[in-house]
Tab-separated table of C-alpha atoms in Angstrom:
chain	number	residue	atom	x	y	z
A	1	MET	CA	3.134	-7.482	8.745
A	2	VAL	CA	2.573	-7.306	5.010
A	3	THR	CA	3.785	-4.336	2.983
A	4	ILE	CA	2.184	-3.300	-0.273
A	5	SER	CA	4.390	-0.782	-2.008
A	6	LEU	CA	4.269	1.532	-4.980
A	7	GLY	CA	7.202	1.876	-7.310
A	8	GLN	CA	7.857	4.230	-10.178
A	9	ALA	CA	9.057	2.845	-13.495
A	10	ALA	CA	11.594	4.620	-15.689
A	11	ALA	CA	8.780	5.722	-18.026
A	12	GLY	CA	7.076	7.547	-15.139
A	13	ASP	CA	4.181	5.161	-14.625
A	14	TRP	CA	3.649	3.339	-11.321
A	15	ASN	CA	3.365	-0.274	-10.217
A	16	VAL	CA	1.921	-1.994	-7.156
A	17	ARG	CA	3.963	-4.700	-5.435
A	18	ARG	CA	3.453	-7.131	-2.592
A	19	GLY	CA	6.922	-7.944	-1.367
A	20	GLN	CA	9.108	-8.419	-4.436
A	21	VAL	CA	6.231	-9.423	-6.728
A	22	THR	CA	4.749	-6.805	-9.064
A	23	LEU	CA	0.987	-7.298	-9.127
A	24	PHE	CA	-0.065	-4.338	-11.299
A	25	SER	CA	1.894	-2.017	-13.573
A	26	ASN	CA	1.491	0.894	-16.014
A	27	LEU	CA	-0.726	2.880	-13.622
A	28	GLN	CA	-1.121	6.590	-12.981
A	29	LEU	CA	-0.107	7.563	-9.433
A	30	ALA	CA	-3.649	8.187	-8.135
A	31	ALA	CA	-4.886	4.856	-9.513
A	32	ALA	CA	-1.903	3.015	-8.017
A	33	ILE	CA	-2.519	4.541	-4.568
A	34	LYS	CA	-6.233	3.725	-4.682
A	35	LEU	CA	-5.601	0.144	-5.798
A	36	ALA	CA	-2.887	-0.447	-3.186
A	37	ARG	CA	-5.119	0.836	-0.392
A	38	GLU	CA	-8.046	-1.299	-1.571
A	39	MET	CA	-5.786	-4.366	-1.649
A	40	ALA	CA	-4.475	-3.644	1.848
A	41	ARG	CA	-7.962	-3.100	3.286
A	42	ASP	CA	-9.174	-6.322	1.693
A	43	GLU	CA	-6.200	-8.373	2.874
A	44	HIS	CA	-6.531	-7.071	6.422
A	45	GLY	CA	-10.271	-7.729	6.383
A	46	ARG	CA	-9.875	-11.300	5.116
A	47	LEU	CA	-6.802	-12.425	7.058
A	48	GLY	CA	-6.712	-10.041	10.017
A	49	HIS	CA	-2.997	-9.278	9.987
A	50	PRO	CA	-1.488	-5.769	9.801
A	51	VAL	CA	-0.929	-4.378	6.318
A	52	CYS	CA	1.007	-1.240	5.394
A	53	VAL	CA	0.924	0.733	2.115
A	54	GLU	CA	4.000	2.777	1.280
A	55	MET	CA	5.717	4.559	-1.562
A	56	PRO	CA	9.236	5.905	-2.023
A	57	GLY	CA	9.989	9.396	-0.737
A	58	PRO	CA	13.045	11.645	-0.939
A	59	THR	CA	14.589	10.296	2.282
A	60	GLY	CA	12.763	6.999	2.799
A	61	ALA	CA	9.406	5.307	2.556
A	62	ILE	CA	6.233	7.378	2.909
A	63	VAL	CA	3.477	5.444	4.673
A	64	LEU	CA	0.170	6.039	2.891
A	65	ALA	CA	-2.022	3.761	5.008
A	66	GLN	CA	-1.872	1.209	7.792
A	67	TYR	CA	-4.576	-1.345	8.504
A	68	GLY	CA	-4.724	-3.402	11.689
A	69	TRP	CA	-2.417	-1.238	13.812
A	70	GLY	CA	-3.027	0.209	17.245
A	71	ASP	CA	-5.098	-0.811	20.245
A	72	THR	CA	-8.024	-2.411	18.413
A	73	SER	CA	-7.422	-5.186	15.921
A	74	ASP	CA	-10.173	-3.967	13.595
A	75	ALA	CA	-9.129	-0.314	13.643
A	76	VAL	CA	-8.121	1.209	10.345
A	77	ALA	CA	-5.683	4.097	10.408
A	78	ALA	CA	-5.612	5.498	6.881
A	79	LEU	CA	-3.066	8.262	6.640
A	80	ALA	CA	-3.882	9.416	3.114
A	81	SER	CA	-7.135	9.608	1.228
């Protein structure tokens, strides 16, 4: 499973990471969510493995989308739009 995560910088802007590597930074929250979901959809479509998009919440990670989970390998279960 691959996790693409959002992180908030001290200045209040957001970044998109894959593992420990920051891929994009200085984004507004909505743009960061959209970009992370597009990346996850693309990666799942190209490579076929499960990909999760999450961001920090008050008590733990909030899952925004999951691609490649469940009974069918091509099913997409997006939890946020």
